[in-house]
Amino acid sequence: MRINQIVNLIKPGSIVIDVGSDHAKLAIKLLTNKIATFVYNIEVNQAPLDNTIKNLDKFHLLDKTQNILNDGLKNFQIKDKINYCVIAGMGAKNIANIIENKPNNLNIENFILVPNNNAWFLRRYLKENKYKVVYEEIIKESNHFYELIQVSLKNGKKIITLEDEYFGPYNLLKKTKIPVEYIKFKLDKFNGNSNLIKNNKIEYELIKNYINKM
């Protein structure tokens, strides 16, 4: 479901970077459905990169990709303007670090980010670095919740308040089933766990206030 939602956000004719390509699942969907024209797959370890290349070869897509062993975007040099850079399946701090270490001359229009945890930390980093939220969504998959965040330096909604950081500026406006279920799930984790409340007091108070306003 996460991959499908990412694919839905990418416009036809795009050039895409996928950091942590996970067997090239995203690249295969984008290229076989003629959404992307070219995909750069980046892996930090050789074994997953080998799996990426092997799977792309099965679909005869190697000529539409470049598959690179690299530490995220560090020292990554290409002349193409990148329409989307996808970073998913890792912690928020790792994602922030990847963005922080990208070369200044690497031209990326949009980031699509799906952190495994601490989305508030990622939003705070994005706010401090002038990124704006173009789109966001909470995805429920196999009884786990994931926050998908698309950001750009050029357009979107600013991350301003603490509530924006912890819930997302667009998610705050959504009172539909999945966002509400996610907030209640988070509140249930706090209830009866005094240590968790003590270590995450700001988030706990924000969640209670959010619930009270519903």
XYZ file of C-alpha atoms in Angstrom:
214
model
C 0.000 0.000 0.000
C 2.814 2.420 0.827
C 4.423 1.851 -2.568
C 1.093 2.332 -4.338
C 0.483 5.612 -2.518
C 3.945 6.849 -3.456
C 3.370 5.883 -7.098
C 0.083 7.825 -7.081
C 1.926 11.020 -6.123
C 4.445 10.867 -8.960
C 3.519 12.595 -12.191
C 4.072 10.908 -15.570
C 7.356 11.705 -17.285
C 9.279 12.074 -14.028
C 12.875 11.327 -13.131
C 13.054 9.722 -9.692
C 15.664 8.862 -7.077
C 14.830 6.021 -4.693
C 17.134 5.971 -1.664
C 16.997 2.490 -0.163
C 15.440 0.865 -3.199
C 14.177 -2.315 -1.475
C 14.583 -4.787 -4.382
C 13.527 -2.066 -6.889
C 9.816 -2.466 -6.141
C 9.120 1.223 -6.659
C 11.227 1.497 -9.809
C 9.531 -1.515 -11.362
C 6.056 -0.073 -10.739
C 6.998 3.366 -12.016
C 8.699 2.113 -15.164
C 6.340 -0.696 -16.156
C 3.406 1.700 -15.790
C 5.274 4.348 -17.813
C 5.120 6.919 -15.012
C 8.855 7.499 -14.602
C 11.194 7.849 -17.542
C 14.293 7.053 -15.470
C 15.003 5.927 -11.895
C 18.192 6.187 -9.863
C 18.263 3.441 -7.230
C 20.640 3.989 -4.315
C 21.692 1.399 -1.748
C 24.299 1.690 0.977
C 25.162 -2.046 0.967
C 26.149 -4.314 -1.917
C 23.761 -7.232 -1.246
C 20.518 -5.217 -1.536
C 21.955 -3.403 -4.556
C 22.601 -6.773 -6.202
C 18.960 -7.711 -5.526
C 17.827 -4.433 -7.053
C 19.825 -5.110 -10.231
C 18.646 -8.721 -10.412
C 14.969 -7.766 -10.162
C 15.268 -4.972 -12.697
C 16.939 -7.371 -15.113
C 13.935 -9.720 -14.863
C 11.734 -6.911 -16.159
C 14.296 -5.750 -18.765
C 14.530 -2.333 -17.086
C 18.242 -1.928 -16.514
C 18.547 0.545 -19.395
C 16.023 2.851 -17.672
C 17.816 2.872 -14.341
C 21.143 3.625 -12.762
C 21.854 1.511 -9.687
C 24.372 3.000 -7.343
C 26.234 1.952 -4.204
C 26.323 5.111 -2.097
C 25.741 6.496 1.382
C 22.392 8.148 0.743
C 22.782 11.321 -1.305
C 26.244 12.165 0.005
C 28.511 13.418 -2.822
C 25.884 12.279 -5.338
C 26.452 14.184 -8.573
C 24.104 14.110 -11.567
C 23.103 16.807 -14.049
C 19.451 15.762 -14.342
C 16.773 17.735 -12.573
C 15.129 15.238 -10.228
C 11.377 15.519 -9.993
C 11.036 13.253 -6.948
C 13.368 11.753 -4.384
C 11.772 8.970 -2.350
C 13.195 8.030 1.049
C 11.121 5.416 2.866
C 11.498 2.495 5.229
C 13.943 4.016 7.708
C 13.882 6.164 10.828
C 13.168 9.898 10.770
C 16.668 10.804 11.946
C 18.243 8.783 9.131
C 15.992 10.462 6.576
C 16.846 13.917 7.914
C 20.533 13.032 7.787
C 20.255 11.919 4.139
C 18.609 15.204 3.156
C 21.119 17.201 5.200
C 24.049 15.582 3.399
C 22.822 16.036 -0.165
C 25.031 18.230 -2.369
C 23.794 21.804 -2.712
C 23.811 21.550 -6.496
C 21.626 18.433 -6.568
C 18.346 19.755 -7.975
C 15.429 17.893 -6.361
C 11.937 19.356 -6.781
C 10.072 17.101 -4.340
C 10.886 14.698 -1.539
C 8.446 11.905 -0.703
C 9.264 10.658 2.787
C 7.865 7.748 4.796
C 9.623 7.489 8.174
C 9.236 4.358 10.281
C 9.162 6.419 13.465
C 9.416 9.909 15.008
C 7.731 11.773 12.162
C 7.650 14.847 14.421
C 11.471 14.921 14.411
C 11.511 14.852 10.623
C 8.908 17.631 10.366
C 10.920 19.763 12.792
C 13.998 19.291 10.627
C 11.986 20.130 7.504
C 10.602 23.269 9.170
C 14.065 24.438 10.203
C 15.277 23.970 6.631
C 12.370 25.829 4.978
C 10.636 22.818 3.418
C 6.883 23.032 2.932
C 4.338 20.207 2.973
C 2.791 19.550 -0.439
C 0.817 16.479 0.630
C 0.621 14.147 3.584
C -1.298 11.052 4.503
C -1.478 8.477 7.256
C -1.385 4.951 5.866
C -2.501 1.870 7.760
C -0.863 -1.307 6.540
C -0.900 -4.671 8.341
C -1.997 -2.992 11.600
C 0.888 -0.509 11.429
C 0.574 3.212 10.786
C 2.933 5.155 8.531
C 3.089 8.886 7.859
C 3.717 9.806 4.238
C 4.983 13.356 3.726
C 5.675 15.073 0.399
C 7.674 18.293 0.706
C 9.166 20.954 -1.526
C 11.164 24.150 -1.058
C 9.027 25.966 -3.624
C 5.415 25.411 -2.633
C 3.164 23.858 -0.020
C 1.976 24.510 3.512
C 4.472 25.752 6.097
C 5.168 23.754 9.241
C 4.704 26.364 11.968
C 3.287 25.122 15.267
C 4.111 22.220 17.579
C 0.846 20.647 16.437
C 2.100 20.877 12.851
C 5.287 19.066 13.852
C 3.591 16.245 15.715
C 0.527 15.711 13.507
C 1.237 17.450 10.205
C -0.410 20.677 8.976
C -2.730 18.850 6.579
C -3.415 15.898 8.868
C -4.671 18.336 11.517
C -7.469 19.257 9.135
C -8.482 15.654 8.501
C -11.022 14.149 10.852
C -11.521 11.079 8.696
C -11.267 7.483 9.871
C -7.545 6.681 9.547
C -6.095 9.922 11.029
C -8.518 9.724 13.977
C -7.761 6.026 14.467
C -4.038 6.814 14.434
C -4.338 9.516 17.100
C -6.416 7.237 19.315
C -3.871 4.454 18.807
C -1.119 6.793 19.974
C -3.156 7.835 23.015
C -3.749 4.182 23.923
C 0.022 3.618 23.953
C 0.414 6.386 26.525
C -2.439 5.330 28.781
C -1.163 3.362 31.756
C 2.506 3.925 30.855
C 3.846 6.623 33.172
C 7.415 6.341 31.883
C 6.297 6.880 28.278
C 4.287 9.922 29.356
C 7.220 11.299 31.351
C 9.623 10.944 28.406
C 7.164 12.286 25.821
C 5.134 14.811 27.795
C 4.741 17.328 24.965
C 3.370 14.742 22.556
C 1.050 13.323 25.214
C -0.466 16.739 25.972
C -0.857 17.546 22.286
C -2.627 14.246 21.645
C -5.038 14.833 24.550
C -5.819 18.323 23.269
C -6.370 16.969 19.765
C -8.802 14.341 21.072
C -10.669 16.932 23.159
C -11.212 19.128 20.086
C -12.689 16.315 18.003
